[in-house]
Short mmCIF file of C-alpha atoms and ligand atoms in Angstrom, two decimals:
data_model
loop_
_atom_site.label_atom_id
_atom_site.label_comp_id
_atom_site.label_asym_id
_atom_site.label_seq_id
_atom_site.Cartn_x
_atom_site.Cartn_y
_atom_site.Cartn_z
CA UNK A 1 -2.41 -30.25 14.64
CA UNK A 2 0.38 -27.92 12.97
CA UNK A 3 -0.06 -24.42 13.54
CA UNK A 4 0.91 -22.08 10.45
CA UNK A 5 1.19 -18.73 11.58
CA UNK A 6 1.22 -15.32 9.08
CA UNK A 7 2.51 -12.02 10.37
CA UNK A 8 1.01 -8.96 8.42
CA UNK A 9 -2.59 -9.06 6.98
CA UNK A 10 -1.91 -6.63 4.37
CA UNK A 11 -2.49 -7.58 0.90
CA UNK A 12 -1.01 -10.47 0.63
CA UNK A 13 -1.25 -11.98 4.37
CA UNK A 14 -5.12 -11.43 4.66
CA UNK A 15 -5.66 -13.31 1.16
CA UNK A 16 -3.53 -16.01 2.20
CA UNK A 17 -4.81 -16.04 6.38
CA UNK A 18 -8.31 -16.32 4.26
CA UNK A 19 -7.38 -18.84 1.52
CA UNK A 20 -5.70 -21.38 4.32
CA UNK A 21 -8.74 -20.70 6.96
CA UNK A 22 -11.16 -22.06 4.37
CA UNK A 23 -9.12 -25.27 3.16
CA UNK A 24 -6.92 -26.25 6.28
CA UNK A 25 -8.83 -24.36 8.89
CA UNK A 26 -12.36 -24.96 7.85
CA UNK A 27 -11.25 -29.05 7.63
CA UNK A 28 -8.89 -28.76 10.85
CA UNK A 29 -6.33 -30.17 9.24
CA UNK A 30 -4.22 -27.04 10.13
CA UNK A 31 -4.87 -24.30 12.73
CA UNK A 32 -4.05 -21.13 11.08
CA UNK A 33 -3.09 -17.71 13.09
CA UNK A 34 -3.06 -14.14 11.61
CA UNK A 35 -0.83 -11.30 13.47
CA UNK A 36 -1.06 -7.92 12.99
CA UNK A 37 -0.55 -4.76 15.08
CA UNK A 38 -3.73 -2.84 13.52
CA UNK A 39 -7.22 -4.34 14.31
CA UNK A 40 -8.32 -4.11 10.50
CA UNK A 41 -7.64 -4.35 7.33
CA UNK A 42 -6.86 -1.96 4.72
CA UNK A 43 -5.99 -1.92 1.09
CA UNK A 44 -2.85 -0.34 0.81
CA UNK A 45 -2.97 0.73 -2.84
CA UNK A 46 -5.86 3.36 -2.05
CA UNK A 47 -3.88 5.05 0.85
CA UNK A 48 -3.48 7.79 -0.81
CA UNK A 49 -7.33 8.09 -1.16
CA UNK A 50 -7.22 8.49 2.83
CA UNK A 51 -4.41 11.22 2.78
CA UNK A 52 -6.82 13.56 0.45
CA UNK A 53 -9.89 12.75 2.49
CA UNK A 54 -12.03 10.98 -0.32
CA UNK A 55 -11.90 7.91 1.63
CA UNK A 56 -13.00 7.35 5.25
CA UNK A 57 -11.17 4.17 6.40
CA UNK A 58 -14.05 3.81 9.61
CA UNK A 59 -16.17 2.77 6.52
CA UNK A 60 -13.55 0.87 4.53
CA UNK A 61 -11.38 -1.20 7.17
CA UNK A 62 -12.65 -5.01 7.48
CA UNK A 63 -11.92 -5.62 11.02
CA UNK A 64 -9.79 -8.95 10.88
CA UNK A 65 -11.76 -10.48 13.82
CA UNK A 66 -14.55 -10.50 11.45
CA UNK A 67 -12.66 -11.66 8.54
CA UNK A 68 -11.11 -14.69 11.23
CA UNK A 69 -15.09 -15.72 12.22
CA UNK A 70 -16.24 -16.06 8.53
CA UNK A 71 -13.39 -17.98 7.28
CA UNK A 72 -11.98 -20.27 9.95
CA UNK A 73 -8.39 -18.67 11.32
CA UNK A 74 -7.99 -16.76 14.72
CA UNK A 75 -6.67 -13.58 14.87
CA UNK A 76 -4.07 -12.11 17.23
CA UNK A 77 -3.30 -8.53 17.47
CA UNK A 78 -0.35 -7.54 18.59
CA UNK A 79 3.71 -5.89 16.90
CA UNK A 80 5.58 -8.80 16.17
CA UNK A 81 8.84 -7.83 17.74
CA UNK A 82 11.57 -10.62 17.35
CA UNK A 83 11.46 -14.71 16.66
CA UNK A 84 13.22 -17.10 18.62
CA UNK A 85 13.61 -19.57 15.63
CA UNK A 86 15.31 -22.86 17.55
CA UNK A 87 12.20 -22.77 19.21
CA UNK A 88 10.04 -21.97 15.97
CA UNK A 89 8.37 -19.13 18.47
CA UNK A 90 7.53 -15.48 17.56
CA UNK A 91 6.92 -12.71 20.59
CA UNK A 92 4.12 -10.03 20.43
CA UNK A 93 3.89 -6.73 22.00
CA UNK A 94 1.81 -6.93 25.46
CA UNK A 95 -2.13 -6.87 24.86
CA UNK A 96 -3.45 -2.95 23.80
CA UNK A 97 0.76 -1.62 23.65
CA UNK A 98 0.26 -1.59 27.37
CA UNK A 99 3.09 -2.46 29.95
CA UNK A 100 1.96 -6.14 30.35
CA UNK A 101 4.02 -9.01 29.28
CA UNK A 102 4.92 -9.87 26.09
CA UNK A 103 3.05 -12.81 24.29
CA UNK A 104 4.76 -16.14 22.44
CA UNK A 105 2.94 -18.24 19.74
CA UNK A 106 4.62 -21.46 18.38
CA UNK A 107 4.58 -21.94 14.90
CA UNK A 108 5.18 -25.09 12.69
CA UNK A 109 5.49 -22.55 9.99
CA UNK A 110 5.72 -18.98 9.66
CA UNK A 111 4.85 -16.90 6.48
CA UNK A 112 6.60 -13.04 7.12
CA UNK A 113 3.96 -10.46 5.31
CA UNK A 114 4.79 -7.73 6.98
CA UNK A 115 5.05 -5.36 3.62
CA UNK A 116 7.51 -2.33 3.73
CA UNK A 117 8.34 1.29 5.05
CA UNK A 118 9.23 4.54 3.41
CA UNK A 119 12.24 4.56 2.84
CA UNK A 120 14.25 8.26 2.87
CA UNK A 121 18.04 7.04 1.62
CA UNK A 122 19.28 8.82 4.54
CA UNK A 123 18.74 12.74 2.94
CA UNK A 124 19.07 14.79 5.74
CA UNK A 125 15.79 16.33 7.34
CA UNK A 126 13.76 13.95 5.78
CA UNK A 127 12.56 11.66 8.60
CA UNK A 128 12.19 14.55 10.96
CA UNK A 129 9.63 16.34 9.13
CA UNK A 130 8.33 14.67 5.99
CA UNK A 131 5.16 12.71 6.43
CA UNK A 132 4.84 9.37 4.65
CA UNK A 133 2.32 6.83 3.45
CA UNK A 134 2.72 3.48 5.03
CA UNK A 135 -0.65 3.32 7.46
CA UNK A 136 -3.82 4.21 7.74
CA UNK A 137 -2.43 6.09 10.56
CA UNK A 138 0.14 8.26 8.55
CA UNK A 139 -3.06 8.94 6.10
CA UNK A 140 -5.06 10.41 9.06
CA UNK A 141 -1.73 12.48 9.76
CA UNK A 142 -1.59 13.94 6.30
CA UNK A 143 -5.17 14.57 6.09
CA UNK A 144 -5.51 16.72 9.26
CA UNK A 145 -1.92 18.02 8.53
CA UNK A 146 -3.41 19.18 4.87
CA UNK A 147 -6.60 20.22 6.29
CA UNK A 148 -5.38 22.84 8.99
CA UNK A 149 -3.00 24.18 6.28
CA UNK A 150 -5.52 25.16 4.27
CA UNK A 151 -7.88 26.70 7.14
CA UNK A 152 -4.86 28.31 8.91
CA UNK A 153 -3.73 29.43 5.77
CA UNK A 154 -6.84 30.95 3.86
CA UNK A 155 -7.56 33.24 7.62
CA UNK A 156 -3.94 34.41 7.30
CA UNK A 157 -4.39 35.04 3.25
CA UNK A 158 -1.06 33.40 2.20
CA UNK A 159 -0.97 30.17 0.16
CA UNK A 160 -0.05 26.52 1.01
CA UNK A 161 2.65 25.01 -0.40
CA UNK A 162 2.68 21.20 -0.56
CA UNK A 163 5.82 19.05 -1.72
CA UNK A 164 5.75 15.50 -2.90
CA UNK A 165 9.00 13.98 -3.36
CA UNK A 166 8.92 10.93 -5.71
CA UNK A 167 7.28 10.35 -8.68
CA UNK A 168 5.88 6.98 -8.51
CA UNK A 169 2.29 5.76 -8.44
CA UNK A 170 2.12 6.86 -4.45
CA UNK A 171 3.14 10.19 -5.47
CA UNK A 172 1.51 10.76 -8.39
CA UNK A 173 -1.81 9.10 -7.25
CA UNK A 174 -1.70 11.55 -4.32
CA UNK A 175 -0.97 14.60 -6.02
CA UNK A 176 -3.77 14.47 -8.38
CA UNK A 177 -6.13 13.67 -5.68
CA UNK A 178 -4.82 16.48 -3.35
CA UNK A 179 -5.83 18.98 -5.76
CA UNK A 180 -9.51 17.33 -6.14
CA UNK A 181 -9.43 17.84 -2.67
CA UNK A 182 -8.01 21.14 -2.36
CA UNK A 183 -11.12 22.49 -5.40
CA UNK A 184 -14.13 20.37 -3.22
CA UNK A 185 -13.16 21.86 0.05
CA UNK A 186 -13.11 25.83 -1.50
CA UNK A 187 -16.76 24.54 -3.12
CA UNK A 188 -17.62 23.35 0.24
CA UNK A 189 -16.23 26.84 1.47
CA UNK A 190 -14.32 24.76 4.18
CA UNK A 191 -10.98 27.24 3.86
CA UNK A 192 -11.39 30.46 2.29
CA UNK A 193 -8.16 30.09 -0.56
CA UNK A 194 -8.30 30.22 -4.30
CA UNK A 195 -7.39 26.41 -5.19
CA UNK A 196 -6.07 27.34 -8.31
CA UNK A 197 -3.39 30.08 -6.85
CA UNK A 198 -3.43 29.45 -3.56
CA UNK A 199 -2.82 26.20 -2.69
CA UNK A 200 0.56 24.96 -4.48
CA UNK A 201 1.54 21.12 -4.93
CA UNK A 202 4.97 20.40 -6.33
CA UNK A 203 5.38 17.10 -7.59
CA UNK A 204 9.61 16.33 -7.31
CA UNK A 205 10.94 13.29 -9.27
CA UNK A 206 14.56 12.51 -9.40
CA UNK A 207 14.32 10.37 -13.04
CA UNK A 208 13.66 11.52 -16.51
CA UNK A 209 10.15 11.48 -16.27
CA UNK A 210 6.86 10.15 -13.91
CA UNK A 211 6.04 6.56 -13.01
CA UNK A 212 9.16 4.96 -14.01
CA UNK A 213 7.17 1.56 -14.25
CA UNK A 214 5.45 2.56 -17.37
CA UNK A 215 7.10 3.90 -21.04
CA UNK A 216 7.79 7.50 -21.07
CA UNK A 217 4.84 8.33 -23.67
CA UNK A 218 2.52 7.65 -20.88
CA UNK A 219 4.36 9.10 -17.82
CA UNK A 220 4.36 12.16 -20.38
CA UNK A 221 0.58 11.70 -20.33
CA UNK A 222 0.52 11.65 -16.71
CA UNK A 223 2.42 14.71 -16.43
CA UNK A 224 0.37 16.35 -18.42
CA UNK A 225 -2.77 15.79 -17.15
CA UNK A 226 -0.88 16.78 -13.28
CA UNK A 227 -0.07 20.28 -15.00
CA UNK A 228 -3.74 20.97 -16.28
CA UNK A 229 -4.64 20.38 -12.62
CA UNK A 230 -2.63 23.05 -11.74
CA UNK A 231 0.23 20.58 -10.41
CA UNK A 232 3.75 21.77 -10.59
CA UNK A 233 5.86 18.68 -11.95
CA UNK A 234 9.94 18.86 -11.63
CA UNK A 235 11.65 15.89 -13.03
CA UNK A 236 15.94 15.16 -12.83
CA UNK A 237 15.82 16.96 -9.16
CA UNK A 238 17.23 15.23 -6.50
CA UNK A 239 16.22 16.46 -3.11
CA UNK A 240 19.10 17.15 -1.16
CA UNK A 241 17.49 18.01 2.40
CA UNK A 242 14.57 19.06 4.06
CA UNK A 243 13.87 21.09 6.42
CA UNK A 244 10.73 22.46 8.70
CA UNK A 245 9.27 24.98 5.70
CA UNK A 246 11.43 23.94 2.88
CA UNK A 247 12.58 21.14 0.42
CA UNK A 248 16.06 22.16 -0.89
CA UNK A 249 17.53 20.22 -4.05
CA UNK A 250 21.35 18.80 -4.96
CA UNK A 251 21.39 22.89 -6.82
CA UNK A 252 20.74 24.22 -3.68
CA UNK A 253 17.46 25.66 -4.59
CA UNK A 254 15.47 25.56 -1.53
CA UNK A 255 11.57 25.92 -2.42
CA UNK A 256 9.16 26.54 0.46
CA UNK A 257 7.13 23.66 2.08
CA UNK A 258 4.00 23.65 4.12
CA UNK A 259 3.98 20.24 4.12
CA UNK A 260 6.18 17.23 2.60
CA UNK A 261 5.09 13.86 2.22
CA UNK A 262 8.16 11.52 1.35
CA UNK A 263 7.38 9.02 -1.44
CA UNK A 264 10.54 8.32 -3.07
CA UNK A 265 10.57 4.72 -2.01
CA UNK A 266 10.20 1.82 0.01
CA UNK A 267 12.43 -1.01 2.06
CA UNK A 268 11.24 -3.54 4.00
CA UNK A 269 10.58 -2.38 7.89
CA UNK A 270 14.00 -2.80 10.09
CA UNK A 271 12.80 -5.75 11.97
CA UNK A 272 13.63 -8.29 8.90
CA UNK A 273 17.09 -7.57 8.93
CA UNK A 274 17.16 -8.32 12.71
CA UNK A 275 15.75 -11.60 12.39
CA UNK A 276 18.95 -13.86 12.00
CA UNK A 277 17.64 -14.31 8.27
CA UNK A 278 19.05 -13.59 5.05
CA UNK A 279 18.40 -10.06 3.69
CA UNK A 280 19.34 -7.46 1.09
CA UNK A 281 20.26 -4.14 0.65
CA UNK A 282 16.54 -3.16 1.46
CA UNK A 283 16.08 -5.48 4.19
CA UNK A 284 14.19 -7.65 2.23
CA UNK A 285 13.90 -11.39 3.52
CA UNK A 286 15.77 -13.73 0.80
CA UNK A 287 13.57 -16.54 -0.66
CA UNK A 288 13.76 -19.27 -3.04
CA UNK A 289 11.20 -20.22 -5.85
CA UNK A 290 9.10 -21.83 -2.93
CA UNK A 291 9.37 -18.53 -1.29
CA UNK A 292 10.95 -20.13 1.34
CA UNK A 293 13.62 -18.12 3.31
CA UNK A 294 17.31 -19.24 2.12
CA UNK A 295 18.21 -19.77 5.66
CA UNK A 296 14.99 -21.84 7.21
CA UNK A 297 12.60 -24.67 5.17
CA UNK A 298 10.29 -23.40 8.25
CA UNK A 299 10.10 -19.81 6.93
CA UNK A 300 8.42 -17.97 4.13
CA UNK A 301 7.63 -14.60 3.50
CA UNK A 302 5.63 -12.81 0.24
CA UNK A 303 5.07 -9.35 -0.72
CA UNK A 304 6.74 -5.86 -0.07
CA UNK A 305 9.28 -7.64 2.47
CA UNK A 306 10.43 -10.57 0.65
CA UNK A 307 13.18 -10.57 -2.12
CA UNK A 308 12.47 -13.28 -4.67
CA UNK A 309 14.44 -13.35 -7.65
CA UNK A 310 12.36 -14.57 -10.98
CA UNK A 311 15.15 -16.00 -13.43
CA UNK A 312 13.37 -14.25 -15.95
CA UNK A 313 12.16 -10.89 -14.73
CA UNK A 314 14.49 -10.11 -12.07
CA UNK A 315 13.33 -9.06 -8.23
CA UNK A 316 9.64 -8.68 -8.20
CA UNK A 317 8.63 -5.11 -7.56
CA UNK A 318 7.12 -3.91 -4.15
CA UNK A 319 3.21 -4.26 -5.50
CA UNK A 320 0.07 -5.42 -4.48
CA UNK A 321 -0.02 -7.86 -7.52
CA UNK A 322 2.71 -9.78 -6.27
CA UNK A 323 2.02 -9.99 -2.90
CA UNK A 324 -1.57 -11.16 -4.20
CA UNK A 325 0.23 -13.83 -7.06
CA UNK A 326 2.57 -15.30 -3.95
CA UNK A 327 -0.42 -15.45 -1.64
CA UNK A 328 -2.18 -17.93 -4.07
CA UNK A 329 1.35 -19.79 -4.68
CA UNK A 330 1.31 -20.30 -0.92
CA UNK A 331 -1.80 -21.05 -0.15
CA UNK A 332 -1.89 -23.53 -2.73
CA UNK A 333 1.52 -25.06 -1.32
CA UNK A 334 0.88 -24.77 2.44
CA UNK A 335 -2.62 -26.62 2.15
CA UNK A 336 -0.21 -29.79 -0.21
CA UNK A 337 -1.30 -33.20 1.89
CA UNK A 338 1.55 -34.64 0.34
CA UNK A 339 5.13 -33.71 -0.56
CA UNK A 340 4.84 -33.63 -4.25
CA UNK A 341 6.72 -31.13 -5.47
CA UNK A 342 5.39 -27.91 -6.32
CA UNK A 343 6.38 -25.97 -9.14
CA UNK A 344 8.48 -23.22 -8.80
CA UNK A 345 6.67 -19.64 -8.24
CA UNK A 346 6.13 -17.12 -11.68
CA UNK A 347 5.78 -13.68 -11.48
CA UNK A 348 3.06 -12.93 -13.85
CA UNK A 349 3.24 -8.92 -14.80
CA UNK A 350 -0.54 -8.05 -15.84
CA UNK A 351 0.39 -4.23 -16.01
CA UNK A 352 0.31 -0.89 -14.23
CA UNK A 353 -2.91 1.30 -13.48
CA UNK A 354 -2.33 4.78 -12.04
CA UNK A 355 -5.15 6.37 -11.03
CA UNK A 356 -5.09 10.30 -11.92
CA UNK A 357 -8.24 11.42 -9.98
CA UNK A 358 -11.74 11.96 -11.29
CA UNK A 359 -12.29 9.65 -14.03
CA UNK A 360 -8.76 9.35 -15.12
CA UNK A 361 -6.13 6.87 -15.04
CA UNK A 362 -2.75 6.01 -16.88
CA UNK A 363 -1.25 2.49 -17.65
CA UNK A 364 -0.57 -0.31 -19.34
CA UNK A 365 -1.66 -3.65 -19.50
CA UNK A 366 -0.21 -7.35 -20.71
CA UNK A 367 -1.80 -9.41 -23.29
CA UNK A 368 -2.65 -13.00 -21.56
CA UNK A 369 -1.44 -14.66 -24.70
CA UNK A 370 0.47 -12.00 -26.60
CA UNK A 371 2.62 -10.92 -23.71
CA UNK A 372 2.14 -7.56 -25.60
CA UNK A 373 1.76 -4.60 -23.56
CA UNK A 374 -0.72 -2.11 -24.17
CA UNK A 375 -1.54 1.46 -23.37
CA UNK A 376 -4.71 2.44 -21.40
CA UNK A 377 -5.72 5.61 -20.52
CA UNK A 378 -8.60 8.02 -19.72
CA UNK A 379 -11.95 6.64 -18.20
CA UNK A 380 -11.27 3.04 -19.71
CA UNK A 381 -8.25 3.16 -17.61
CA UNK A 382 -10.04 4.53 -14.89
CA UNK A 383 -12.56 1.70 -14.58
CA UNK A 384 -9.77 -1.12 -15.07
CA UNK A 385 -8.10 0.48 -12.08
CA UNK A 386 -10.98 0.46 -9.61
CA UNK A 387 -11.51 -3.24 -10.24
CA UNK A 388 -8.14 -3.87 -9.32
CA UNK A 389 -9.92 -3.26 -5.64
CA UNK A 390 -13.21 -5.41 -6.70
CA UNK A 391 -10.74 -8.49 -7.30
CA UNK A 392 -9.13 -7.69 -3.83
CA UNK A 393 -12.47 -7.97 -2.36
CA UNK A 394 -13.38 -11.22 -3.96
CA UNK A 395 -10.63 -12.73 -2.73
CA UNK A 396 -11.74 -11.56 0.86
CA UNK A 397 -15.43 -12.22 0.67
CA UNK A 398 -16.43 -14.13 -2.40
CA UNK A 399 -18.45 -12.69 -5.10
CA UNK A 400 -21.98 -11.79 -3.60
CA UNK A 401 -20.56 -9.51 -0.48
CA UNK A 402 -17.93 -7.92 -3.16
CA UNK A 403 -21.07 -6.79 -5.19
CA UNK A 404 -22.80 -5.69 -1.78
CA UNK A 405 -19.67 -3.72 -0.88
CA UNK A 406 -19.41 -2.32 -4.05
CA UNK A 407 -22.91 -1.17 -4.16
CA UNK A 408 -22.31 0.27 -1.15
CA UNK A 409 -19.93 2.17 -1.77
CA UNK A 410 -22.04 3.25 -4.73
CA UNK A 411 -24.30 4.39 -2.68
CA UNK A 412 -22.87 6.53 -0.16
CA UNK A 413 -20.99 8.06 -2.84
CA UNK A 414 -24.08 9.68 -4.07
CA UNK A 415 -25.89 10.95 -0.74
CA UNK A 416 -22.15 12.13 0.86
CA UNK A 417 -19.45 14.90 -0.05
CA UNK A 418 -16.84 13.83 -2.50
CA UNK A 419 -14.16 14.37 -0.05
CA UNK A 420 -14.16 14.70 4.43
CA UNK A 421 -15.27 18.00 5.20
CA UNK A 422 -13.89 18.11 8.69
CA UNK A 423 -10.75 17.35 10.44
C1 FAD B 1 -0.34 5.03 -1.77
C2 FAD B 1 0.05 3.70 -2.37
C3 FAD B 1 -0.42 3.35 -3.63
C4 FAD B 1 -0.09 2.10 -4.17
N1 FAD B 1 -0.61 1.77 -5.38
C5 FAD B 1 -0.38 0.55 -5.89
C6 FAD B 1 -0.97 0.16 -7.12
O1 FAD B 1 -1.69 0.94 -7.76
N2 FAD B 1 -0.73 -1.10 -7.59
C7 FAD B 1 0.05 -1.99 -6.90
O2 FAD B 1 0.22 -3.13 -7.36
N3 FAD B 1 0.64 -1.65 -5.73
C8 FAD B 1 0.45 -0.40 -5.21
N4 FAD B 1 1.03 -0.05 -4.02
C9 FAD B 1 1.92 -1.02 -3.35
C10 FAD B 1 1.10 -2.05 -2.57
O3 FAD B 1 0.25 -1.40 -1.66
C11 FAD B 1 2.02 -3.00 -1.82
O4 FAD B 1 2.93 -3.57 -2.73
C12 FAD B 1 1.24 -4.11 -1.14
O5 FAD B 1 0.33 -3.59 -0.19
C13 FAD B 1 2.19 -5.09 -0.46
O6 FAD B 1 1.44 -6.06 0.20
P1 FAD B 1 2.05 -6.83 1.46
O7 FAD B 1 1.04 -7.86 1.84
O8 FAD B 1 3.43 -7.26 1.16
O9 FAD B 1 2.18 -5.71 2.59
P2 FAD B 1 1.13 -4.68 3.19
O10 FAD B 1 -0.10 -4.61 2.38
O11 FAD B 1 1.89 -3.42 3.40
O12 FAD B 1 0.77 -5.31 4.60
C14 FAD B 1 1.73 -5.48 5.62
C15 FAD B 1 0.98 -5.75 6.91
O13 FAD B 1 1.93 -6.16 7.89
C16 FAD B 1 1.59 -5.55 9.13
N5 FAD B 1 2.83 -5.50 9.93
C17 FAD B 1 4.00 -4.95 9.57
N6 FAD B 1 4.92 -5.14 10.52
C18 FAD B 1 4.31 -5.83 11.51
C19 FAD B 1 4.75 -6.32 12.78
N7 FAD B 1 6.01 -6.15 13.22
N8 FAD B 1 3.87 -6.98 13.55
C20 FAD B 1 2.58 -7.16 13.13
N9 FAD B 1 2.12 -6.73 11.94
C21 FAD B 1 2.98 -6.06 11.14
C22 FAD B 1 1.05 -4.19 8.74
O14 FAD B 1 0.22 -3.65 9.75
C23 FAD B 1 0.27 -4.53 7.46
O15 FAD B 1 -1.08 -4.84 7.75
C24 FAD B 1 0.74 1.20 -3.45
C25 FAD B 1 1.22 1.56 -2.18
C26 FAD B 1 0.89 2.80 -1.64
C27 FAD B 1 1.42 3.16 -0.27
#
């Protein structure tokens, strides 16, 4: 029986570890193994829902052992940490990170998903001691980090200063939850600050303007509705360094920091460009309209860490829409009985949702037959964006459990805090 093997259940390898388990693995035509070095699941795009504390990803995560049971793949966790491709073998991490041996699985085919890292275009002082997004883990970081600011800082009576460098959705999305945050924990009486003078975010974007993904009337929106939150938004500053306490620009204006979280970018993590495979500038994984690699008809790879080139559109961007569009491509080629070919793989752009805290959101959307896009904002927006995360879950779990989940969720929202009131 061939054995297709996927490395990363992120957003596009879980959909795609799930898709295959219930056509291949389900029928055992194919026996299909999922990799990843966390034990569960999380949707990437509401990270920054972690970082501010409004999310607690015990509650969220979907352990991928469960996920494996109900839909007919095994799961394997473990770092993937090189490939040995004459052999068409990958090798894991020993069991737990401990000092054990390493592990090998044989593939007949290997999808890469293994998404992206920050990436901090080498300005000085900015690995050492900016935090970053890219794991539940670096969430939890942030959160604590935030949370002990504010505490430290309200007994000392001197204010926090947070800097977010990059204006994307990450940093955006983060900034406008931070200071939801930042007001719920004063209600709460959890620090003893003013959240309105005391606790300072500074939002730094190199461009023109916010969110460079959307038309500069509605990144103006966004930046206005960051300022009436009190958010401090700089736009054409390039940070030049960074240091323990402060973020210094290409003027050499230095403005104090409590705390930095780099979100200026992303590249795809350093082990693709150590893989004997074709990669570009950002270490993304070169593939063809089959999203096979360039290099091996045994090899594909979707999402954040592949580079596919649509004739029409150019590279697809680093989102969870595209990692979700190539998931379905692949599933729907990798489970082919026969060797018709398949047609080539189209980037379909629905649009952009940025979520700007309570009820608010920023975007726009394509017209299925127009092609048009059109601006959203405000609570419409809102909602559209928040399904973006029911659609994720009926992929995962079919329609029934994604209207459990949801309700759920519903629920707890109403009996708990708005945000984690502890660290
Ligand atoms: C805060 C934030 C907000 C975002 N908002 C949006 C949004 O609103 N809309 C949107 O479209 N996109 C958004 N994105 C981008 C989106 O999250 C990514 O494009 C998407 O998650 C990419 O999916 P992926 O499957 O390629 O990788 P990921 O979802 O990143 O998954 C990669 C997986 O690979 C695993 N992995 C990596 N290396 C290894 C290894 N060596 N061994 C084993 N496992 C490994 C990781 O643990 C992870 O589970 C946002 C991202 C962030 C951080």
């Amino acid at each position: 029986m061939e054995t297709i093997v996927i490395v990363g259940g992120g957003a596009g390898g879980l959909e795609l570890a799930t898709r295959l388990g219930d056509t291949l693995g389900a029928s055992k035509r194919s026996r299909i193994v999922l990799v990843d070095r966390w034990p569960g699941h999380f949707w990437k795009p509401l990270l920054h829902t972690v970082a501010s504390g409004k999310c607690d990803p015990q509650v969220s995560e979907l352990p991928f052992s469960a996920q494996a049971l109900d839909h007919d793949f095994e799961f394997v966790q473990g770092d993937m940490l090189c490939m040995d491709r004459a052999h068409q073998t990958i090798t894991l991490s020993p069991r737990d990170g401990g000092d054990g041996a390493c592990r090998v699985i044989a593939y007949d085919k290997l999808v890469l998903a293994l998404g992206s890292v920050t990436n901090f275009f080498g300005v000085p002082g900015a690995q050492e001691h900016a935090l970053t997004l890219d794991s539940v883990a670096d969430a939890e970081h942030f959160r604590r980090r935030f949370f002990n600011a504010c505490i430290h800082a309200g007994e000392h009576k001197k204010p926090v200063n947070v800097v977010i460098v990059g204006g994307g959705a990450t940093g955006v999305e983060l900034a406008a939850e931070l200071s939801n945050t930042a007001r719920t924990l004063a209600a709460y009486r959890v620090h003893e600050l003013d959240p309105e003078q005391d606790i300072r975010i500074t939002l730094i974007e190199r461009g023109q303007h916010l969110l460079p993904q959307l038309d500069p009337l509605q990144a103006q929106r966004a930046a206005r509705h960051l300022r009436t939150l009190g958010i401090e938004v700089l736009t054409s500053i390039a940070v030049a360094s960074v240091s323990a306490d402060a973020v210094t620009d290409a003027e050499g204006v230095a403005r104090p920091a409590d705390l930095v979280l780099w979100a200026a970018g992303v590249e795809a993590p350093p082990l693709c460009a150590t893989l004997g495979l074709s990669v570009n500038h950002l270490k993304k994984i070169m593939v063809d309209a089959s999203l096979r690699s360039t290099n091996d008809s045994r090899i594909y790879a979707l999402g954040d860490c592949a580079n596919y080139v649509c004739p029409v559109k150019g590279p697809t961007p680093p989102r969870a829409q595209v990692a979700h569009q190539q998931a379905m491509f692949l599933a729907d080629l990798l489970a082919r009985k026969d060797d018709t070919p398949c047609p080539d793989f189209r980037y379909h752009d629905y649009g952009s949702l940025i979520s700007l805290g309570q009820q608010a959101a920023v975007g726009a959307l394509t017209g299925p037959v127009s092609g048009r896009r059109y601006r959203v904002g405000g609570p419409f927006a809102s909602v559209m964006y928040r399904l973006l995360y029911q659609k994720h879950l009926l992929q995962l779990h079919g329609a029934v459990p994604m209207l459990t989940h949801t309700l759920a969720d519903w629920l707890r929202a109403r009996v708990l805090p708005p945000v984690r009131l502890h660290r």
